[in-house]
Amino acid sequence: MTYKTSRYNFLILEDDHGILYNSRTGKTVLLKGATGDAINWLLVNPSEDVKARPNLAELKTSLVDTGFLVPHDEDELASILQANARARKSREGLHLTISVTEACNFRCPYCYQSHAQKSIDEKTADRLVEFVRHNLPQDSELSVTWYGGEPLLNLPVIEKLSAEFTKICKQSGCAYSTFMITNGYRLNADMVRHLASLDIGDFQITIDGDKETHDQTRILAGGQGSYDVIMKNLKDIVPLVDSMAVRINVLHSNRDGANRLLKKLDERFDAIEGFHAYLAHVDDASENCDVERSNLLTGEEFAGLQRENRPETIVSDATRFDLPQPVINVCGAERANNFVVDPEGQLFKCWNSVGRTDEPVGSIHQPFHHADRLDENKWQQFSADQDDICRECKFLPLCMGGCPDVRFRTGQSERDCVSSKYTLIDDLTDLVQRQSAV
């Protein structure tokens, strides 16, 4: 079989060192010395027969296995798009994001939600149980993300549904996993212990920078700040939970405070297994977002901020790679068995869609056969294949065309490009330079 170099290779060479990265497989190879020279030769001469040269033959097999060399007749773009299409139509498992209430004790100005006083009631909870029982494939997985509003404002429904979901999974031989997104204000040690009894141990909370900046955006309904309570909770609960992600929303107005918080959290919690803090890009996802566009970072500005805040362990460790990995789907909205359930039992495909009257794809209160209209759903129809620029982009495997909701809201005029598009070359160059210094 003859081979060619992958169209998704990134090669950086400096003096006698180099690095080879492939965005389709996420694999990385450092190039140094005679081995580096041999790999470079194989990349220039991918179709050469090297069977009689054992060392080169072994290296070539490795390059094929890791995707740096591909069969000469393979259309890599077609292979990527086919894998994406298969994943879209797969009905393995059932994945639900459940908005148990739209009520919230915060009034964050950038929030895309309306804070309507709607919550899942007993009837809707019962119907949701039946929906899961009917749509969960045998011997698969049920994954639930508890969401709001602020989900802990409707704890009784979480308790009821958790018990029922656990029962269904045991009866059907399914795995059960959970995750909760909460503002953290009520997530104290006692609450964490109670949620653990419901098989909820993985969390995400949001802290928008240090006290000064956080208390300007993460505001209680009464106008008070929330930083002190959340930070105390975080200190108490991190040792108790299975995992904790801290999301730090970044605007121009709080970027300095976000930097300070990220460093503070890394110093205090980074050594604890399961803890992760990260910067998050804010956009105007709906008309409810009350933030001036001039205060929003562009994708390129946000990528630069991420690069500035890479953990010191990665910056100083030349052998540790923190490079982007490929995705099959950009998000769950594209997948057939992923749904967002609002407090009234309407089914959506995207978190941002909740509250939009023209966005529901069904309801748990009515017979729902999503397979019958799978190809009619706009989330299934969207594909990066529709964009000539994305088709030719070497970063496509890392984003698969970016956020579909951004495309729909802007009439396909904007691309939600992955941050690494703006930073990958610099990151690879840094790795080569650090390797040269070793």
Short mmCIF file of C-alpha atoms in Angstrom, two decimals:
data_model
loop_
_atom_site.label_atom_id
_atom_site.label_comp_id
_atom_site.label_asym_id
_atom_site.label_seq_id
_atom_site.Cartn_x
_atom_site.Cartn_y
_atom_site.Cartn_z
CA MET A 1 0.00 0.00 0.00
CA THR A 2 1.25 3.49 -0.81
CA TYR A 3 0.88 6.41 1.57
CA LYS A 4 0.77 10.20 1.66
CA THR A 5 1.22 12.73 4.43
CA SER A 6 -1.93 13.68 6.30
CA ARG A 7 -3.48 17.00 5.37
CA TYR A 8 -3.90 17.61 9.12
CA ASN A 9 -0.19 17.51 10.01
CA PHE A 10 1.48 20.47 11.67
CA LEU A 11 5.28 20.42 11.51
CA ILE A 12 7.51 22.88 13.35
CA LEU A 13 11.30 22.69 12.89
CA GLU A 14 13.94 24.77 14.62
CA ASP A 15 17.63 23.90 14.20
CA ASP A 16 18.01 20.20 15.06
CA HIS A 17 14.70 19.91 16.94
CA GLY A 18 11.12 19.78 15.83
CA ILE A 19 7.61 18.68 16.65
CA LEU A 20 4.95 16.93 14.59
CA TYR A 21 1.28 17.21 15.56
CA ASN A 22 -1.83 15.87 13.84
CA SER A 23 -5.19 17.53 14.50
CA ARG A 24 -7.17 14.52 13.27
CA THR A 25 -5.64 12.08 15.78
CA GLY A 26 -4.30 14.50 18.42
CA LYS A 27 -0.95 12.67 18.33
CA THR A 28 2.38 14.40 18.84
CA VAL A 29 5.95 13.33 18.07
CA LEU A 30 9.11 15.15 19.08
CA LEU A 31 11.79 15.18 16.37
CA LYS A 32 15.37 14.98 17.54
CA GLY A 33 18.62 13.49 16.30
CA ALA A 34 18.76 10.59 13.87
CA THR A 35 15.18 9.51 14.61
CA GLY A 36 13.93 13.00 13.84
CA ASP A 37 15.87 13.00 10.58
CA ALA A 38 14.36 9.64 9.64
CA ILE A 39 10.82 10.84 10.36
CA ASN A 40 11.42 13.95 8.28
CA TRP A 41 12.63 11.78 5.41
CA LEU A 42 9.51 9.59 5.62
CA LEU A 43 7.28 12.67 5.57
CA VAL A 44 9.00 13.88 2.41
CA ASN A 45 9.00 10.38 0.86
CA PRO A 46 5.80 8.77 2.18
CA SER A 47 5.33 6.42 -0.79
CA GLU A 48 8.86 4.94 -0.70
CA ASP A 49 9.10 1.19 -0.08
CA VAL A 50 11.23 0.77 3.09
CA LYS A 51 10.62 -2.91 3.81
CA ALA A 52 14.29 -3.66 3.33
CA ARG A 53 15.26 -1.05 5.93
CA PRO A 54 13.90 -2.32 9.28
CA ASN A 55 14.44 0.87 11.25
CA LEU A 56 12.63 3.00 8.69
CA ALA A 57 9.91 0.36 8.26
CA GLU A 58 9.18 0.40 11.99
CA LEU A 59 9.07 4.19 12.06
CA LYS A 60 6.78 4.26 9.03
CA THR A 61 4.37 1.81 10.67
CA SER A 62 4.29 4.06 13.73
CA LEU A 63 3.55 7.13 11.59
CA VAL A 64 0.70 5.26 9.88
CA ASP A 65 -0.73 4.07 13.21
CA THR A 66 -0.72 7.62 14.58
CA GLY A 67 -2.23 9.19 11.45
CA PHE A 68 0.74 11.21 10.22
CA LEU A 69 0.77 9.03 7.10
CA VAL A 70 -2.49 7.85 5.51
CA PRO A 71 -3.35 5.57 2.58
CA HIS A 72 -2.81 7.37 -0.70
CA ASP A 73 -6.40 6.89 -1.81
CA GLU A 74 -8.03 7.98 1.48
CA ASP A 75 -10.16 11.12 1.47
CA GLU A 76 -9.50 12.29 5.04
CA LEU A 77 -12.19 14.96 4.98
CA ALA A 78 -14.79 12.42 3.85
CA SER A 79 -13.70 10.04 6.63
CA ILE A 80 -14.07 12.78 9.25
CA LEU A 81 -17.49 13.84 7.99
CA GLN A 82 -18.69 10.22 7.84
CA ALA A 83 -17.66 9.63 11.46
CA ASN A 84 -19.48 12.83 12.40
CA ALA A 85 -22.64 11.69 10.59
CA ARG A 86 -22.57 8.28 12.29
CA ALA A 87 -22.21 9.90 15.71
CA ARG A 88 -25.13 12.25 14.99
CA LYS A 89 -27.48 9.38 14.23
CA SER A 90 -26.29 7.09 17.01
CA ARG A 91 -28.91 6.38 19.64
CA GLU A 92 -26.54 4.76 22.10
CA GLY A 93 -27.57 5.73 25.60
CA LEU A 94 -29.70 8.69 26.64
CA HIS A 95 -28.19 12.01 27.64
CA LEU A 96 -30.37 14.61 29.35
CA THR A 97 -29.76 18.12 30.60
CA ILE A 98 -32.64 18.78 32.97
CA SER A 99 -33.56 22.34 33.83
CA VAL A 100 -35.41 21.58 37.05
CA THR A 101 -36.24 25.27 37.47
CA GLU A 102 -35.77 28.54 35.65
CA ALA A 103 -35.79 30.39 38.98
CA CYS A 104 -32.43 31.67 40.19
CA ASN A 105 -31.13 33.44 43.27
CA PHE A 106 -28.60 35.33 41.10
CA ARG A 107 -29.05 38.12 38.55
CA CYS A 108 -25.94 37.90 36.39
CA PRO A 109 -26.07 40.53 33.62
CA TYR A 110 -24.70 38.26 30.89
CA CYS A 111 -27.13 35.41 31.61
CA TYR A 112 -29.11 34.28 28.57
CA GLN A 113 -32.05 32.99 30.66
CA SER A 114 -35.22 34.87 31.55
CA HIS A 115 -35.49 33.73 35.23
CA ALA A 116 -39.16 32.90 34.83
CA GLN A 117 -40.57 31.30 37.98
CA LYS A 118 -41.12 27.94 36.29
CA SER A 119 -40.14 24.67 37.92
CA ILE A 120 -40.70 21.00 37.19
CA ASP A 121 -43.82 19.94 39.07
CA GLU A 122 -44.87 16.46 40.18
CA LYS A 123 -46.81 15.70 36.98
CA THR A 124 -43.92 16.72 34.75
CA ALA A 125 -41.49 14.74 36.89
CA ASP A 126 -43.65 11.64 36.48
CA ARG A 127 -43.79 12.12 32.72
CA LEU A 128 -40.03 12.57 32.59
CA VAL A 129 -39.56 9.25 34.39
CA GLU A 130 -41.75 7.57 31.77
CA PHE A 131 -39.85 9.30 28.97
CA VAL A 132 -36.58 7.90 30.30
CA ARG A 133 -38.08 4.44 30.79
CA HIS A 134 -39.32 4.44 27.17
CA ASN A 135 -36.25 5.96 25.47
CA LEU A 136 -33.30 4.49 27.40
CA PRO A 137 -31.81 1.60 25.41
CA GLN A 138 -31.17 -1.62 27.32
CA ASP A 139 -27.60 -2.12 28.58
CA SER A 140 -26.54 1.41 27.69
CA GLU A 141 -26.02 4.56 29.78
CA LEU A 142 -28.17 7.32 31.21
CA SER A 143 -26.26 10.53 31.82
CA VAL A 144 -27.99 13.46 33.50
CA THR A 145 -26.82 17.03 33.91
CA TRP A 146 -28.81 18.89 36.58
CA TYR A 147 -29.23 22.46 35.48
CA GLY A 148 -31.31 25.60 35.94
CA GLY A 149 -31.79 28.48 36.75
CA GLU A 150 -30.29 27.33 39.99
CA PRO A 151 -31.06 23.61 40.31
CA LEU A 152 -30.74 23.53 44.10
CA LEU A 153 -33.84 25.73 44.32
CA ASN A 154 -35.84 22.66 43.32
CA LEU A 155 -34.08 19.99 45.39
CA PRO A 156 -37.21 17.83 46.02
CA VAL A 157 -37.59 17.13 42.29
CA ILE A 158 -33.89 16.24 42.02
CA GLU A 159 -34.34 13.81 44.92
CA LYS A 160 -37.39 12.19 43.34
CA LEU A 161 -35.97 11.90 39.85
CA SER A 162 -32.62 10.61 41.13
CA ALA A 163 -34.34 7.75 42.94
CA GLU A 164 -36.42 6.84 39.90
CA PHE A 165 -33.50 7.06 37.45
CA THR A 166 -31.38 4.84 39.67
CA LYS A 167 -34.18 2.28 39.77
CA ILE A 168 -34.65 2.33 35.98
CA CYS A 169 -30.91 1.89 35.34
CA LYS A 170 -30.71 -1.10 37.67
CA GLN A 171 -33.70 -2.72 35.97
CA SER A 172 -32.35 -2.14 32.44
CA GLY A 173 -28.68 -2.92 33.12
CA CYS A 174 -27.61 0.63 32.36
CA ALA A 175 -24.82 2.74 33.78
CA TYR A 176 -25.90 5.99 35.44
CA SER A 177 -23.80 9.14 35.60
CA THR A 178 -24.63 12.63 36.82
CA PHE A 179 -23.25 16.15 36.79
CA MET A 180 -24.57 19.35 38.34
CA ILE A 181 -24.09 22.93 37.19
CA THR A 182 -24.80 25.28 40.09
CA ASN A 183 -23.82 28.79 41.07
CA GLY A 184 -22.33 27.29 44.25
CA TYR A 185 -24.07 29.57 46.71
CA ARG A 186 -26.02 26.74 48.37
CA LEU A 187 -23.42 24.07 47.72
CA ASN A 188 -22.02 23.79 51.24
CA ALA A 189 -20.59 20.67 52.89
CA ASP A 190 -23.96 19.44 54.19
CA MET A 191 -25.52 19.82 50.74
CA VAL A 192 -22.63 17.96 49.10
CA ARG A 193 -23.03 15.05 51.50
CA HIS A 194 -26.76 14.90 50.79
CA LEU A 195 -26.23 15.02 47.02
CA ALA A 196 -23.67 12.22 47.30
CA SER A 197 -26.49 10.03 48.64
CA LEU A 198 -28.27 10.73 45.34
CA ASP A 199 -25.21 9.68 43.30
CA ILE A 200 -24.39 13.30 42.47
CA GLY A 201 -20.72 14.00 43.07
CA ASP A 202 -19.46 15.93 40.03
CA PHE A 203 -20.02 19.68 39.88
CA GLN A 204 -19.35 22.90 38.04
CA ILE A 205 -19.63 26.30 39.67
CA THR A 206 -18.84 29.75 38.33
CA ILE A 207 -16.60 32.39 39.91
CA ASP A 208 -16.00 35.52 37.85
CA GLY A 209 -12.60 36.64 39.04
CA ASP A 210 -11.50 37.94 42.42
CA LYS A 211 -13.92 39.45 44.93
CA GLU A 212 -13.95 42.88 43.31
CA THR A 213 -14.85 41.66 39.82
CA HIS A 214 -16.98 38.65 40.82
CA ASP A 215 -19.31 40.72 42.99
CA GLN A 216 -20.01 43.01 40.04
CA THR A 217 -21.45 40.21 37.90
CA ARG A 218 -22.42 37.25 40.13
CA ILE A 219 -25.02 39.27 41.99
CA LEU A 220 -27.72 37.92 44.29
CA ALA A 221 -31.30 38.83 43.45
CA GLY A 222 -31.17 41.33 46.31
CA GLY A 223 -28.10 43.04 44.86
CA GLN A 224 -25.49 41.61 47.26
CA GLY A 225 -22.24 39.99 46.21
CA SER A 226 -21.70 36.24 46.48
CA TYR A 227 -17.92 35.80 46.40
CA ASP A 228 -17.25 35.21 50.10
CA VAL A 229 -19.92 32.53 50.49
CA ILE A 230 -18.89 30.65 47.34
CA MET A 231 -15.18 30.71 48.18
CA LYS A 232 -15.89 29.39 51.69
CA ASN A 233 -18.06 26.65 50.23
CA LEU A 234 -15.36 25.77 47.72
CA LYS A 235 -12.74 25.41 50.43
CA ASP A 236 -15.03 23.11 52.42
CA ILE A 237 -16.33 20.91 49.60
CA VAL A 238 -13.42 20.29 47.23
CA PRO A 239 -12.09 17.46 49.44
CA LEU A 240 -15.59 15.89 49.53
CA VAL A 241 -16.61 15.81 45.86
CA ASP A 242 -15.63 13.44 43.06
CA SER A 243 -14.77 16.33 40.77
CA MET A 244 -15.10 20.11 40.76
CA ALA A 245 -14.81 22.38 37.72
CA VAL A 246 -14.66 26.12 38.32
CA ARG A 247 -15.74 28.13 35.30
CA ILE A 248 -14.42 31.69 35.11
CA ASN A 249 -16.44 33.80 32.66
CA VAL A 250 -14.24 36.46 31.06
CA LEU A 251 -15.19 39.92 29.83
CA HIS A 252 -12.91 42.86 29.13
CA SER A 253 -14.09 44.34 32.42
CA ASN A 254 -12.96 41.41 34.57
CA ARG A 255 -10.04 39.87 32.70
CA ASP A 256 -7.47 41.04 35.26
CA GLY A 257 -9.58 39.71 38.12
CA ALA A 258 -10.05 36.44 36.23
CA ASN A 259 -6.28 36.10 35.87
CA ARG A 260 -5.78 36.68 39.58
CA LEU A 261 -8.46 34.15 40.53
CA LEU A 262 -7.08 31.48 38.20
CA LYS A 263 -3.65 31.77 39.77
CA LYS A 264 -5.15 31.71 43.27
CA LEU A 265 -7.18 28.58 42.55
CA ASP A 266 -4.20 26.84 40.95
CA GLU A 267 -2.09 27.54 44.02
CA ARG A 268 -4.76 26.34 46.46
CA PHE A 269 -6.42 23.40 44.71
CA ASP A 270 -4.40 22.26 41.69
CA ALA A 271 -2.79 19.38 43.60
CA ILE A 272 -6.22 17.96 44.49
CA GLU A 273 -7.33 15.22 42.12
CA GLY A 274 -10.54 16.05 40.28
CA PHE A 275 -10.21 19.83 40.57
CA HIS A 276 -10.08 21.94 37.43
CA ALA A 277 -10.42 25.70 36.87
CA TYR A 278 -10.77 27.18 33.41
CA LEU A 279 -11.52 30.42 31.58
CA ALA A 280 -14.78 30.60 29.62
CA HIS A 281 -15.69 32.77 26.65
CA VAL A 282 -18.92 34.80 27.01
CA ASP A 283 -21.09 35.63 24.03
CA ASP A 284 -24.51 37.24 23.59
CA ALA A 285 -26.46 33.98 23.30
CA SER A 286 -29.88 35.64 23.63
CA GLU A 287 -31.67 38.95 23.97
CA ASN A 288 -31.63 38.43 27.74
CA CYS A 289 -27.87 38.94 27.78
CA ASP A 290 -27.37 42.44 29.20
CA VAL A 291 -23.73 43.01 28.26
CA GLU A 292 -22.42 45.57 25.79
CA ARG A 293 -20.84 43.89 22.78
CA SER A 294 -17.78 46.05 23.32
CA ASN A 295 -17.25 44.23 26.64
CA LEU A 296 -17.17 40.82 24.94
CA LEU A 297 -13.84 39.34 23.93
CA THR A 298 -13.42 38.19 20.35
CA GLY A 299 -12.43 34.58 19.81
CA GLU A 300 -8.88 35.63 19.08
CA GLU A 301 -8.67 37.85 22.17
CA PHE A 302 -9.97 35.03 24.35
CA ALA A 303 -7.48 32.56 22.86
CA GLY A 304 -4.65 34.94 23.69
CA LEU A 305 -5.85 35.19 27.27
CA GLN A 306 -5.95 31.40 27.55
CA ARG A 307 -2.40 31.20 26.28
CA GLU A 308 -1.24 33.77 28.84
CA ASN A 309 -2.73 31.66 31.63
CA ARG A 310 -1.40 28.22 30.85
CA PRO A 311 -0.45 26.46 34.10
CA GLU A 312 3.19 26.91 35.04
CA THR A 313 3.65 23.13 35.15
CA ILE A 314 2.97 22.96 31.42
CA VAL A 315 5.13 25.97 30.61
CA SER A 316 8.12 24.55 32.47
CA ASP A 317 7.78 20.85 31.60
CA ALA A 318 9.07 20.20 28.09
CA THR A 319 7.77 16.63 28.07
CA ARG A 320 4.16 17.49 28.94
CA PHE A 321 1.85 18.25 26.03
CA ASP A 322 -1.36 20.18 26.58
CA LEU A 323 -2.42 20.25 22.95
CA PRO A 324 -6.00 20.15 21.63
CA GLN A 325 -7.67 16.84 20.93
CA PRO A 326 -10.07 16.04 18.06
CA VAL A 327 -13.83 15.80 18.52
CA ILE A 328 -16.42 13.79 16.62
CA ASN A 329 -19.27 16.19 17.44
CA VAL A 330 -18.88 19.75 18.59
CA CYS A 331 -21.61 19.28 21.22
CA GLY A 332 -24.50 17.07 22.30
CA ALA A 333 -27.04 19.15 20.37
CA GLU A 334 -25.99 17.31 17.24
CA ARG A 335 -26.60 13.84 18.67
CA ALA A 336 -29.88 12.03 18.29
CA ASN A 337 -30.30 10.92 21.92
CA ASN A 338 -29.25 14.18 23.61
CA PHE A 339 -31.99 16.47 24.92
CA VAL A 340 -32.45 19.48 27.13
CA VAL A 341 -35.65 19.29 29.18
CA ASP A 342 -37.20 22.56 30.34
CA PRO A 343 -39.41 22.91 33.47
CA GLU A 344 -42.59 22.41 31.41
CA GLY A 345 -41.33 19.22 29.81
CA GLN A 346 -40.48 20.66 26.40
CA LEU A 347 -37.52 19.06 24.66
CA PHE A 348 -34.74 21.12 23.13
CA LYS A 349 -31.40 20.27 21.58
CA CYS A 350 -29.37 23.19 22.94
CA TRP A 351 -29.18 24.94 26.32
CA ASN A 352 -29.37 28.30 24.56
CA SER A 353 -32.66 27.29 22.93
CA VAL A 354 -34.63 27.01 26.17
CA GLY A 355 -37.24 29.77 26.19
CA ARG A 356 -37.30 30.20 22.41
CA THR A 357 -40.84 29.37 21.33
CA ASP A 358 -39.80 28.10 17.89
CA GLU A 359 -37.02 25.80 19.13
CA PRO A 360 -38.66 22.77 20.87
CA VAL A 361 -38.20 19.46 19.05
CA GLY A 362 -40.84 17.65 21.11
CA SER A 363 -42.39 17.24 24.55
CA ILE A 364 -42.30 14.53 27.20
CA HIS A 365 -46.08 14.97 27.52
CA GLN A 366 -46.68 13.65 23.99
CA PRO A 367 -45.56 10.56 22.12
CA PHE A 368 -42.10 11.37 20.82
CA HIS A 369 -40.45 9.47 18.01
CA HIS A 370 -37.42 11.55 17.18
CA ALA A 371 -36.05 8.93 14.78
CA ASP A 372 -39.03 9.56 12.47
CA ARG A 373 -37.95 13.14 11.87
CA LEU A 374 -34.24 12.86 12.49
CA ASP A 375 -33.24 14.23 9.12
CA GLU A 376 -35.73 17.09 9.38
CA ASN A 377 -34.15 18.52 12.52
CA LYS A 378 -31.93 21.51 11.82
CA TRP A 379 -29.40 20.30 14.38
CA GLN A 380 -28.98 17.12 12.38
CA GLN A 381 -28.79 18.95 9.09
CA PHE A 382 -26.01 21.33 10.15
CA SER A 383 -22.57 20.20 9.04
CA ALA A 384 -19.18 21.79 8.57
CA ASP A 385 -19.37 20.30 5.09
CA GLN A 386 -21.63 23.25 4.20
CA ASP A 387 -18.82 25.76 4.73
CA ASP A 388 -16.02 25.83 2.13
CA ILE A 389 -13.63 27.54 4.54
CA CYS A 390 -14.22 24.87 7.21
CA ARG A 391 -13.80 22.09 4.64
CA GLU A 392 -10.31 23.32 3.84
CA CYS A 393 -9.29 24.16 7.40
CA LYS A 394 -6.61 22.05 9.12
CA PHE A 395 -8.31 22.75 12.46
CA LEU A 396 -11.63 21.19 11.41
CA PRO A 397 -11.14 17.96 13.47
CA LEU A 398 -10.80 20.11 16.61
CA CYS A 399 -14.10 21.98 16.27
CA MET A 400 -16.20 20.33 13.53
CA GLY A 401 -17.42 23.72 12.39
CA GLY A 402 -17.95 25.27 15.82
CA CYS A 403 -21.14 26.02 17.72
CA PRO A 404 -24.24 25.33 15.56
CA ASP A 405 -26.30 27.77 17.62
CA VAL A 406 -23.94 30.60 16.68
CA ARG A 407 -24.42 29.69 13.03
CA PHE A 408 -28.20 29.64 13.31
CA ARG A 409 -28.38 32.93 15.21
CA THR A 410 -26.14 34.74 12.73
CA GLY A 411 -27.51 33.19 9.55
CA GLN A 412 -24.29 31.17 9.06
CA SER A 413 -22.31 34.43 8.84
CA GLU A 414 -20.14 33.77 11.92
CA ARG A 415 -17.86 30.86 12.75
CA ASP A 416 -17.20 29.87 16.34
CA CYS A 417 -13.57 28.97 15.66
CA VAL A 418 -11.67 26.90 18.21
CA SER A 419 -9.18 28.86 20.33
CA SER A 420 -6.25 26.73 19.20
CA LYS A 421 -6.64 28.18 15.70
CA TYR A 422 -5.03 31.33 17.07
CA THR A 423 -2.47 29.74 19.41
CA LEU A 424 -1.43 26.28 18.17
CA ILE A 425 1.55 27.34 16.08
CA ASP A 426 2.95 29.41 18.96
CA ASP A 427 2.33 26.54 21.38
CA LEU A 428 4.13 24.06 19.13
CA THR A 429 7.02 26.49 18.68
CA ASP A 430 7.29 26.89 22.45
CA LEU A 431 7.47 23.11 22.88
CA VAL A 432 10.29 22.87 20.33
CA GLN A 433 12.21 25.67 22.01
CA ARG A 434 11.82 24.14 25.47
CA GLN A 435 12.90 20.73 24.14
CA SER A 436 15.99 22.36 22.63
CA ALA A 437 16.86 23.75 26.07
CA VAL A 438 16.68 20.34 27.79
#
